[in-house]
């Protein structure tokens, strides 16, 4: 997925994920959030926050992943801000990631699944740093 300049110079260029289509992204989002809603710990958080605007959320999440995987730049929201005030914990993030990983592995070929899982892990890490939770949270004396 990373291209390298010739002559030994290694300048990684982020390219769209190979073989990923809008249809695949939609399937990932719909399948994943269907499972999230049924999860006893994650489900209530989403139900409470997104009641009445669920399809809007799914559309935003398709745009979000499309921007990452296909570089369509359709997503222009603020993920950090969206997660404040939800009382999220490192355990909830681990649960979210576990569901995301099993969903991606179930519906995609391994390399495509890894593409999404790696990015979800990185974003989860940065969201947690922003929220001051998780192993990498900044701990001031
Ligand atoms: C414990 C884990 C998580 C929970 C409970 C959670 C919950 C939520 C909720 C309730 C919203 C809707 C906020 C609103 O519109 O009022 C939201 C939005 C969003 N979440 Fe998460 N989230 C979690 C982890 C993640 C992760 C790991 C990612 C990215 C890989 C992510 C990406 C997003 C994005 C892009 C939005 C849309 C923000 C916007 O409206 O622009 N979330 N999340």
mmCIF file with all atom_site columns, C-alpha atoms and ligand atoms in Angstrom:
data_model
loop_
_atom_site.group_PDB
_atom_site.id
_atom_site.type_symbol
_atom_site.label_atom_id
_atom_site.label_alt_id
_atom_site.label_comp_id
_atom_site.label_asym_id
_atom_site.label_entity_id
_atom_site.label_seq_id
_atom_site.pdbx_PDB_ins_code
_atom_site.Cartn_x
_atom_site.Cartn_y
_atom_site.Cartn_z
_atom_site.occupancy
_atom_site.B_iso_or_equiv
_atom_site.pdbx_formal_charge
_atom_site.auth_seq_id
_atom_site.auth_comp_id
_atom_site.auth_asym_id
_atom_site.auth_atom_id
_atom_site.pdbx_PDB_model_num
ATOM   1   C  CA  . UNK A 1 1   ? 0.000   0.000   0.000  1.00 0.00 ? 1   UNK A CA  1
ATOM   2   C  CA  . UNK A 1 2   ? 2.953   2.324   0.474  1.00 0.00 ? 2   UNK A CA  1
ATOM   3   C  CA  . UNK A 1 3   ? 4.852   3.310   -2.645 1.00 0.00 ? 3   UNK A CA  1
ATOM   4   C  CA  . UNK A 1 4   ? 8.540   3.966   -2.519 1.00 0.00 ? 4   UNK A CA  1
ATOM   5   C  CA  . UNK A 1 5   ? 10.597  6.298   -4.619 1.00 0.00 ? 5   UNK A CA  1
ATOM   6   C  CA  . UNK A 1 6   ? 13.214  4.605   -6.823 1.00 0.00 ? 6   UNK A CA  1
ATOM   7   C  CA  . UNK A 1 7   ? 16.966  4.662   -6.182 1.00 0.00 ? 7   UNK A CA  1
ATOM   8   C  CA  . UNK A 1 8   ? 16.706  3.499   -2.621 1.00 0.00 ? 8   UNK A CA  1
ATOM   9   C  CA  . UNK A 1 9   ? 15.043  6.640   -1.344 1.00 0.00 ? 9   UNK A CA  1
ATOM   10  C  CA  . UNK A 1 10  ? 12.132  5.616   0.777  1.00 0.00 ? 10  UNK A CA  1
ATOM   11  C  CA  . UNK A 1 11  ? 9.372   8.194   0.678  1.00 0.00 ? 11  UNK A CA  1
ATOM   12  C  CA  . UNK A 1 12  ? 6.170   6.516   1.685  1.00 0.00 ? 12  UNK A CA  1
ATOM   13  C  CA  . UNK A 1 13  ? 3.097   7.816   -0.079 1.00 0.00 ? 13  UNK A CA  1
ATOM   14  C  CA  . UNK A 1 14  ? -0.234  6.947   1.433  1.00 0.00 ? 14  UNK A CA  1
ATOM   15  C  CA  . UNK A 1 15  ? -2.337  5.369   -1.270 1.00 0.00 ? 15  UNK A CA  1
ATOM   16  C  CA  . UNK A 1 16  ? -5.931  4.211   -1.214 1.00 0.00 ? 16  UNK A CA  1
ATOM   17  C  CA  . UNK A 1 17  ? -6.395  0.669   0.073  1.00 0.00 ? 17  UNK A CA  1
ATOM   18  C  CA  . UNK A 1 18  ? -6.099  -1.742  -2.820 1.00 0.00 ? 18  UNK A CA  1
ATOM   19  C  CA  . UNK A 1 19  ? -9.260  -3.534  -3.841 1.00 0.00 ? 19  UNK A CA  1
ATOM   20  C  CA  . UNK A 1 20  ? -11.534 -1.638  -1.452 1.00 0.00 ? 20  UNK A CA  1
ATOM   21  C  CA  . UNK A 1 21  ? -14.834 -0.344  -2.829 1.00 0.00 ? 21  UNK A CA  1
ATOM   22  C  CA  . UNK A 1 22  ? -17.590 1.888   -1.459 1.00 0.00 ? 22  UNK A CA  1
ATOM   23  C  CA  . UNK A 1 23  ? -19.792 -1.189  -1.318 1.00 0.00 ? 23  UNK A CA  1
ATOM   24  C  CA  . UNK A 1 24  ? -17.299 -2.979  0.941  1.00 0.00 ? 24  UNK A CA  1
ATOM   25  C  CA  . UNK A 1 25  ? -17.093 0.032   3.235  1.00 0.00 ? 25  UNK A CA  1
ATOM   26  C  CA  . UNK A 1 26  ? -20.872 0.178   3.476  1.00 0.00 ? 26  UNK A CA  1
ATOM   27  C  CA  . UNK A 1 27  ? -20.980 -3.525  4.343  1.00 0.00 ? 27  UNK A CA  1
ATOM   28  C  CA  . UNK A 1 28  ? -18.341 -3.058  7.049  1.00 0.00 ? 28  UNK A CA  1
ATOM   29  C  CA  . UNK A 1 29  ? -20.136 -0.090  8.598  1.00 0.00 ? 29  UNK A CA  1
ATOM   30  C  CA  . UNK A 1 30  ? -23.608 -1.651  8.507  1.00 0.00 ? 30  UNK A CA  1
ATOM   31  C  CA  . UNK A 1 31  ? -22.442 -5.035  9.845  1.00 0.00 ? 31  UNK A CA  1
ATOM   32  C  CA  . UNK A 1 32  ? -20.222 -3.529  12.535 1.00 0.00 ? 32  UNK A CA  1
ATOM   33  C  CA  . UNK A 1 33  ? -22.764 -1.045  13.920 1.00 0.00 ? 33  UNK A CA  1
ATOM   34  C  CA  . UNK A 1 34  ? -25.468 -3.693  13.841 1.00 0.00 ? 34  UNK A CA  1
ATOM   35  C  CA  . UNK A 1 35  ? -23.272 -5.709  16.218 1.00 0.00 ? 35  UNK A CA  1
ATOM   36  C  CA  . UNK A 1 36  ? -22.374 -2.637  18.262 1.00 0.00 ? 36  UNK A CA  1
ATOM   37  C  CA  . UNK A 1 37  ? -26.052 -1.890  18.851 1.00 0.00 ? 37  UNK A CA  1
ATOM   38  C  CA  . UNK A 1 38  ? -26.597 -5.457  20.094 1.00 0.00 ? 38  UNK A CA  1
ATOM   39  C  CA  . UNK A 1 39  ? -23.590 -5.346  22.420 1.00 0.00 ? 39  UNK A CA  1
ATOM   40  C  CA  . UNK A 1 40  ? -24.711 -5.101  26.063 1.00 0.00 ? 40  UNK A CA  1
ATOM   41  C  CA  . UNK A 1 41  ? -22.060 -2.504  26.977 1.00 0.00 ? 41  UNK A CA  1
ATOM   42  C  CA  . UNK A 1 42  ? -21.588 -0.499  23.792 1.00 0.00 ? 42  UNK A CA  1
ATOM   43  C  CA  . UNK A 1 43  ? -25.176 -0.681  22.546 1.00 0.00 ? 43  UNK A CA  1
ATOM   44  C  CA  . UNK A 1 44  ? -26.744 1.551   25.208 1.00 0.00 ? 44  UNK A CA  1
ATOM   45  C  CA  . UNK A 1 45  ? -24.169 4.324   24.636 1.00 0.00 ? 45  UNK A CA  1
ATOM   46  C  CA  . UNK A 1 46  ? -25.050 4.496   20.942 1.00 0.00 ? 46  UNK A CA  1
ATOM   47  C  CA  . UNK A 1 47  ? -28.784 4.089   21.508 1.00 0.00 ? 47  UNK A CA  1
ATOM   48  C  CA  . UNK A 1 48  ? -28.830 6.947   23.973 1.00 0.00 ? 48  UNK A CA  1
ATOM   49  C  CA  . UNK A 1 49  ? -26.653 9.338   21.991 1.00 0.00 ? 49  UNK A CA  1
ATOM   50  C  CA  . UNK A 1 50  ? -27.900 8.604   18.491 1.00 0.00 ? 50  UNK A CA  1
ATOM   51  C  CA  . UNK A 1 51  ? -31.547 7.903   18.996 1.00 0.00 ? 51  UNK A CA  1
ATOM   52  C  CA  . UNK A 1 52  ? -33.469 9.294   16.021 1.00 0.00 ? 52  UNK A CA  1
ATOM   53  C  CA  . UNK A 1 53  ? -30.371 9.923   13.916 1.00 0.00 ? 53  UNK A CA  1
ATOM   54  C  CA  . UNK A 1 54  ? -28.971 6.441   13.434 1.00 0.00 ? 54  UNK A CA  1
ATOM   55  C  CA  . UNK A 1 55  ? -29.014 6.431   9.617  1.00 0.00 ? 55  UNK A CA  1
ATOM   56  C  CA  . UNK A 1 56  ? -27.276 9.811   9.679  1.00 0.00 ? 56  UNK A CA  1
ATOM   57  C  CA  . UNK A 1 57  ? -24.542 8.280   11.873 1.00 0.00 ? 57  UNK A CA  1
ATOM   58  C  CA  . UNK A 1 58  ? -24.095 5.342   9.503  1.00 0.00 ? 58  UNK A CA  1
ATOM   59  C  CA  . UNK A 1 59  ? -23.771 7.717   6.544  1.00 0.00 ? 59  UNK A CA  1
ATOM   60  C  CA  . UNK A 1 60  ? -21.139 9.742   8.442  1.00 0.00 ? 60  UNK A CA  1
ATOM   61  C  CA  . UNK A 1 61  ? -19.223 6.557   9.253  1.00 0.00 ? 61  UNK A CA  1
ATOM   62  C  CA  . UNK A 1 62  ? -19.286 5.459   5.591  1.00 0.00 ? 62  UNK A CA  1
ATOM   63  C  CA  . UNK A 1 63  ? -17.877 8.880   4.643  1.00 0.00 ? 63  UNK A CA  1
ATOM   64  C  CA  . UNK A 1 64  ? -15.286 8.591   7.407  1.00 0.00 ? 64  UNK A CA  1
ATOM   65  C  CA  . UNK A 1 65  ? -13.964 5.220   6.226  1.00 0.00 ? 65  UNK A CA  1
ATOM   66  C  CA  . UNK A 1 66  ? -14.261 6.228   2.583  1.00 0.00 ? 66  UNK A CA  1
ATOM   67  C  CA  . UNK A 1 67  ? -12.028 9.217   3.299  1.00 0.00 ? 67  UNK A CA  1
ATOM   68  C  CA  . UNK A 1 68  ? -9.476  6.944   4.931  1.00 0.00 ? 68  UNK A CA  1
ATOM   69  C  CA  . UNK A 1 69  ? -9.527  3.978   2.563  1.00 0.00 ? 69  UNK A CA  1
ATOM   70  C  CA  . UNK A 1 70  ? -10.347 5.664   -0.739 1.00 0.00 ? 70  UNK A CA  1
ATOM   71  C  CA  . UNK A 1 71  ? -9.177  9.222   0.026  1.00 0.00 ? 71  UNK A CA  1
ATOM   72  C  CA  . UNK A 1 72  ? -12.490 10.662  -1.084 1.00 0.00 ? 72  UNK A CA  1
ATOM   73  C  CA  . UNK A 1 73  ? -12.250 13.479  1.506  1.00 0.00 ? 73  UNK A CA  1
ATOM   74  C  CA  . UNK A 1 74  ? -15.986 13.230  2.146  1.00 0.00 ? 74  UNK A CA  1
ATOM   75  C  CA  . UNK A 1 75  ? -15.587 13.301  5.925  1.00 0.00 ? 75  UNK A CA  1
ATOM   76  C  CA  . UNK A 1 76  ? -14.882 16.641  7.551  1.00 0.00 ? 76  UNK A CA  1
ATOM   77  C  CA  . UNK A 1 77  ? -16.113 16.129  11.115 1.00 0.00 ? 77  UNK A CA  1
ATOM   78  C  CA  . UNK A 1 78  ? -14.372 16.266  14.450 1.00 0.00 ? 78  UNK A CA  1
ATOM   79  C  CA  . UNK A 1 79  ? -14.054 12.744  15.874 1.00 0.00 ? 79  UNK A CA  1
ATOM   80  C  CA  . UNK A 1 80  ? -12.368 13.902  19.087 1.00 0.00 ? 80  UNK A CA  1
ATOM   81  C  CA  . UNK A 1 81  ? -15.195 16.264  19.993 1.00 0.00 ? 81  UNK A CA  1
ATOM   82  C  CA  . UNK A 1 82  ? -17.818 13.592  19.211 1.00 0.00 ? 82  UNK A CA  1
ATOM   83  C  CA  . UNK A 1 83  ? -16.448 11.341  21.956 1.00 0.00 ? 83  UNK A CA  1
ATOM   84  C  CA  . UNK A 1 84  ? -16.317 13.799  24.840 1.00 0.00 ? 84  UNK A CA  1
ATOM   85  C  CA  . UNK A 1 85  ? -18.895 13.422  27.561 1.00 0.00 ? 85  UNK A CA  1
ATOM   86  C  CA  . UNK A 1 86  ? -19.612 9.762   26.824 1.00 0.00 ? 86  UNK A CA  1
ATOM   87  C  CA  . UNK A 1 87  ? -17.681 8.475   29.872 1.00 0.00 ? 87  UNK A CA  1
ATOM   88  C  CA  . UNK A 1 88  ? -15.623 6.195   27.668 1.00 0.00 ? 88  UNK A CA  1
ATOM   89  C  CA  . UNK A 1 89  ? -13.002 3.907   29.196 1.00 0.00 ? 89  UNK A CA  1
ATOM   90  C  CA  . UNK A 1 90  ? -10.034 1.926   27.879 1.00 0.00 ? 90  UNK A CA  1
ATOM   91  C  CA  . UNK A 1 91  ? -12.130 -1.225  28.409 1.00 0.00 ? 91  UNK A CA  1
ATOM   92  C  CA  . UNK A 1 92  ? -14.921 0.117   26.188 1.00 0.00 ? 92  UNK A CA  1
ATOM   93  C  CA  . UNK A 1 93  ? -12.395 1.003   23.499 1.00 0.00 ? 93  UNK A CA  1
ATOM   94  C  CA  . UNK A 1 94  ? -10.919 -2.520  23.706 1.00 0.00 ? 94  UNK A CA  1
ATOM   95  C  CA  . UNK A 1 95  ? -14.421 -3.939  23.336 1.00 0.00 ? 95  UNK A CA  1
ATOM   96  C  CA  . UNK A 1 96  ? -15.169 -1.661  20.353 1.00 0.00 ? 96  UNK A CA  1
ATOM   97  C  CA  . UNK A 1 97  ? -11.877 -2.700  18.708 1.00 0.00 ? 97  UNK A CA  1
ATOM   98  C  CA  . UNK A 1 98  ? -12.520 -6.397  19.380 1.00 0.00 ? 98  UNK A CA  1
ATOM   99  C  CA  . UNK A 1 99  ? -15.882 -6.194  17.629 1.00 0.00 ? 99  UNK A CA  1
ATOM   100 C  CA  . UNK A 1 100 ? -14.413 -4.167  14.786 1.00 0.00 ? 100 UNK A CA  1
ATOM   101 C  CA  . UNK A 1 101 ? -11.571 -6.670  14.292 1.00 0.00 ? 101 UNK A CA  1
ATOM   102 C  CA  . UNK A 1 102 ? -13.791 -9.736  14.272 1.00 0.00 ? 102 UNK A CA  1
ATOM   103 C  CA  . UNK A 1 103 ? -16.214 -8.057  11.851 1.00 0.00 ? 103 UNK A CA  1
ATOM   104 C  CA  . UNK A 1 104 ? -13.458 -6.962  9.461  1.00 0.00 ? 104 UNK A CA  1
ATOM   105 C  CA  . UNK A 1 105 ? -11.791 -10.407 9.550  1.00 0.00 ? 105 UNK A CA  1
ATOM   106 C  CA  . UNK A 1 106 ? -15.106 -12.114 8.922  1.00 0.00 ? 106 UNK A CA  1
ATOM   107 C  CA  . UNK A 1 107 ? -16.147 -10.119 5.871  1.00 0.00 ? 107 UNK A CA  1
ATOM   108 C  CA  . UNK A 1 108 ? -12.821 -9.169  4.219  1.00 0.00 ? 108 UNK A CA  1
ATOM   109 C  CA  . UNK A 1 109 ? -9.744  -10.895 2.877  1.00 0.00 ? 109 UNK A CA  1
ATOM   110 C  CA  . UNK A 1 110 ? -6.908  -10.787 5.441  1.00 0.00 ? 110 UNK A CA  1
ATOM   111 C  CA  . UNK A 1 111 ? -4.935  -7.890  3.913  1.00 0.00 ? 111 UNK A CA  1
ATOM   112 C  CA  . UNK A 1 112 ? -8.016  -5.688  3.549  1.00 0.00 ? 112 UNK A CA  1
ATOM   113 C  CA  . UNK A 1 113 ? -9.109  -6.557  7.089  1.00 0.00 ? 113 UNK A CA  1
ATOM   114 C  CA  . UNK A 1 114 ? -5.645  -5.610  8.379  1.00 0.00 ? 114 UNK A CA  1
ATOM   115 C  CA  . UNK A 1 115 ? -5.823  -2.266  6.583  1.00 0.00 ? 115 UNK A CA  1
ATOM   116 C  CA  . UNK A 1 116 ? -8.994  -1.298  8.446  1.00 0.00 ? 116 UNK A CA  1
ATOM   117 C  CA  . UNK A 1 117 ? -7.969  -2.842  11.769 1.00 0.00 ? 117 UNK A CA  1
ATOM   118 C  CA  . UNK A 1 118 ? -4.630  -1.035  11.847 1.00 0.00 ? 118 UNK A CA  1
ATOM   119 C  CA  . UNK A 1 119 ? -6.275  2.308   11.178 1.00 0.00 ? 119 UNK A CA  1
ATOM   120 C  CA  . UNK A 1 120 ? -9.019  1.712   13.719 1.00 0.00 ? 120 UNK A CA  1
ATOM   121 C  CA  . UNK A 1 121 ? -6.376  0.849   16.305 1.00 0.00 ? 121 UNK A CA  1
ATOM   122 C  CA  . UNK A 1 122 ? -4.408  4.020   15.598 1.00 0.00 ? 122 UNK A CA  1
ATOM   123 C  CA  . UNK A 1 123 ? -7.486  6.228   15.703 1.00 0.00 ? 123 UNK A CA  1
ATOM   124 C  CA  . UNK A 1 124 ? -8.708  4.533   18.896 1.00 0.00 ? 124 UNK A CA  1
ATOM   125 C  CA  . UNK A 1 125 ? -5.316  5.237   20.414 1.00 0.00 ? 125 UNK A CA  1
ATOM   126 C  CA  . UNK A 1 126 ? -5.404  8.911   19.473 1.00 0.00 ? 126 UNK A CA  1
ATOM   127 C  CA  . UNK A 1 127 ? -9.033  9.279   20.629 1.00 0.00 ? 127 UNK A CA  1
ATOM   128 C  CA  . UNK A 1 128 ? -8.050  7.792   23.987 1.00 0.00 ? 128 UNK A CA  1
ATOM   129 C  CA  . UNK A 1 129 ? -5.053  10.115  24.302 1.00 0.00 ? 129 UNK A CA  1
ATOM   130 C  CA  . UNK A 1 130 ? -7.403  13.040  23.624 1.00 0.00 ? 130 UNK A CA  1
ATOM   131 C  CA  . UNK A 1 131 ? -9.806  11.756  26.274 1.00 0.00 ? 131 UNK A CA  1
ATOM   132 C  CA  . UNK A 1 132 ? -6.989  11.187  28.776 1.00 0.00 ? 132 UNK A CA  1
ATOM   133 C  CA  . UNK A 1 133 ? -7.648  7.455   29.082 1.00 0.00 ? 133 UNK A CA  1
ATOM   134 C  CA  . UNK A 1 134 ? -5.784  4.267   28.192 1.00 0.00 ? 134 UNK A CA  1
ATOM   135 C  CA  . UNK A 1 135 ? -2.150  3.250   28.527 1.00 0.00 ? 135 UNK A CA  1
ATOM   136 C  CA  . UNK A 1 136 ? -0.804  6.177   26.473 1.00 0.00 ? 136 UNK A CA  1
ATOM   137 C  CA  . UNK A 1 137 ? -2.771  8.911   28.208 1.00 0.00 ? 137 UNK A CA  1
ATOM   138 C  CA  . UNK A 1 138 ? -0.659  11.771  29.435 1.00 0.00 ? 138 UNK A CA  1
ATOM   139 C  CA  . UNK A 1 139 ? -0.374  11.584  33.203 1.00 0.00 ? 139 UNK A CA  1
ATOM   140 C  CA  . UNK A 1 140 ? 0.600   14.872  34.748 1.00 0.00 ? 140 UNK A CA  1
ATOM   141 C  CA  . UNK A 1 141 ? 1.802   14.911  38.330 1.00 0.00 ? 141 UNK A CA  1
HETATM 142 C  C1  . LIG B 2 .   ? -15.656 2.884   23.092 1.00 0.00 ? 1   LIG B C1  1
HETATM 143 C  C2  . LIG B 2 .   ? -15.564 3.148   21.799 1.00 0.00 ? 1   LIG B C2  1
HETATM 144 C  C3  . LIG B 2 .   ? -16.461 4.109   21.083 1.00 0.00 ? 1   LIG B C3  1
HETATM 145 C  C4  . LIG B 2 .   ? -17.717 4.539   21.392 1.00 0.00 ? 1   LIG B C4  1
HETATM 146 C  C5  . LIG B 2 .   ? -18.613 4.123   22.564 1.00 0.00 ? 1   LIG B C5  1
HETATM 147 C  C6  . LIG B 2 .   ? -18.107 5.503   20.376 1.00 0.00 ? 1   LIG B C6  1
HETATM 148 C  C7  . LIG B 2 .   ? -19.314 6.171   20.346 1.00 0.00 ? 1   LIG B C7  1
HETATM 149 C  C8  . LIG B 2 .   ? -19.650 7.144   19.434 1.00 0.00 ? 1   LIG B C8  1
HETATM 150 C  C9  . LIG B 2 .   ? -20.877 7.896   19.449 1.00 0.00 ? 1   LIG B C9  1
HETATM 151 C  C10 . LIG B 2 .   ? -22.004 7.741   20.477 1.00 0.00 ? 1   LIG B C10 1
HETATM 152 C  C11 . LIG B 2 .   ? -20.834 8.757   18.411 1.00 0.00 ? 1   LIG B C11 1
HETATM 153 C  C12 . LIG B 2 .   ? -21.908 9.780   18.004 1.00 0.00 ? 1   LIG B C12 1
HETATM 154 C  C13 . LIG B 2 .   ? -21.575 11.133  18.551 1.00 0.00 ? 1   LIG B C13 1
HETATM 155 C  C14 . LIG B 2 .   ? -22.624 12.141  18.125 1.00 0.00 ? 1   LIG B C14 1
HETATM 156 O  O1  . LIG B 2 .   ? -22.907 12.278  16.924 1.00 0.00 ? 1   LIG B O1  1
HETATM 157 O  O2  . LIG B 2 .   ? -23.202 12.782  19.000 1.00 0.00 ? 1   LIG B O2  1
HETATM 158 C  C15 . LIG B 2 .   ? -19.583 8.524   17.710 1.00 0.00 ? 1   LIG B C15 1
HETATM 159 C  C16 . LIG B 2 .   ? -19.190 9.193   16.577 1.00 0.00 ? 1   LIG B C16 1
HETATM 160 C  C17 . LIG B 2 .   ? -18.096 8.875   15.848 1.00 0.00 ? 1   LIG B C17 1
HETATM 161 N  N1  . LIG B 2 .   ? -17.166 7.902   16.136 1.00 0.00 ? 1   LIG B N1  1
HETATM 162 FE FE1 . LIG B 2 .   ? -17.119 6.775   17.799 1.00 0.00 ? 1   LIG B FE1 1
HETATM 163 N  N2  . LIG B 2 .   ? -17.095 5.623   19.464 1.00 0.00 ? 1   LIG B N2  1
HETATM 164 C  C18 . LIG B 2 .   ? -16.072 4.786   19.844 1.00 0.00 ? 1   LIG B C18 1
HETATM 165 C  C19 . LIG B 2 .   ? -14.885 4.574   19.191 1.00 0.00 ? 1   LIG B C19 1
HETATM 166 C  C20 . LIG B 2 .   ? -14.588 5.063   17.948 1.00 0.00 ? 1   LIG B C20 1
HETATM 167 C  C21 . LIG B 2 .   ? -13.434 4.705   17.169 1.00 0.00 ? 1   LIG B C21 1
HETATM 168 C  C22 . LIG B 2 .   ? -12.324 3.747   17.617 1.00 0.00 ? 1   LIG B C22 1
HETATM 169 C  C23 . LIG B 2 .   ? -13.517 5.407   15.999 1.00 0.00 ? 1   LIG B C23 1
HETATM 170 C  C24 . LIG B 2 .   ? -12.610 5.411   14.813 1.00 0.00 ? 1   LIG B C24 1
HETATM 171 C  C25 . LIG B 2 .   ? -11.928 4.357   14.410 1.00 0.00 ? 1   LIG B C25 1
HETATM 172 C  C26 . LIG B 2 .   ? -14.730 6.198   16.051 1.00 0.00 ? 1   LIG B C26 1
HETATM 173 C  C27 . LIG B 2 .   ? -15.136 7.057   15.069 1.00 0.00 ? 1   LIG B C27 1
HETATM 174 C  C28 . LIG B 2 .   ? -16.221 7.899   15.151 1.00 0.00 ? 1   LIG B C28 1
HETATM 175 C  C29 . LIG B 2 .   ? -16.536 8.910   14.173 1.00 0.00 ? 1   LIG B C29 1
HETATM 176 C  C30 . LIG B 2 .   ? -15.777 9.244   12.905 1.00 0.00 ? 1   LIG B C30 1
HETATM 177 C  C31 . LIG B 2 .   ? -17.722 9.535   14.613 1.00 0.00 ? 1   LIG B C31 1
HETATM 178 C  C32 . LIG B 2 .   ? -18.492 10.652  13.907 1.00 0.00 ? 1   LIG B C32 1
HETATM 179 C  C33 . LIG B 2 .   ? -18.080 11.983  14.447 1.00 0.00 ? 1   LIG B C33 1
HETATM 180 C  C34 . LIG B 2 .   ? -18.802 13.081  13.677 1.00 0.00 ? 1   LIG B C34 1
HETATM 181 O  O3  . LIG B 2 .   ? -20.007 13.239  13.881 1.00 0.00 ? 1   LIG B O3  1
HETATM 182 O  O4  . LIG B 2 .   ? -18.143 13.722  12.853 1.00 0.00 ? 1   LIG B O4  1
HETATM 183 N  N3  . LIG B 2 .   ? -15.347 5.965   17.240 1.00 0.00 ? 1   LIG B N3  1
HETATM 184 N  N4  . LIG B 2 .   ? -18.888 7.540   18.364 1.00 0.00 ? 1   LIG B N4  1
#
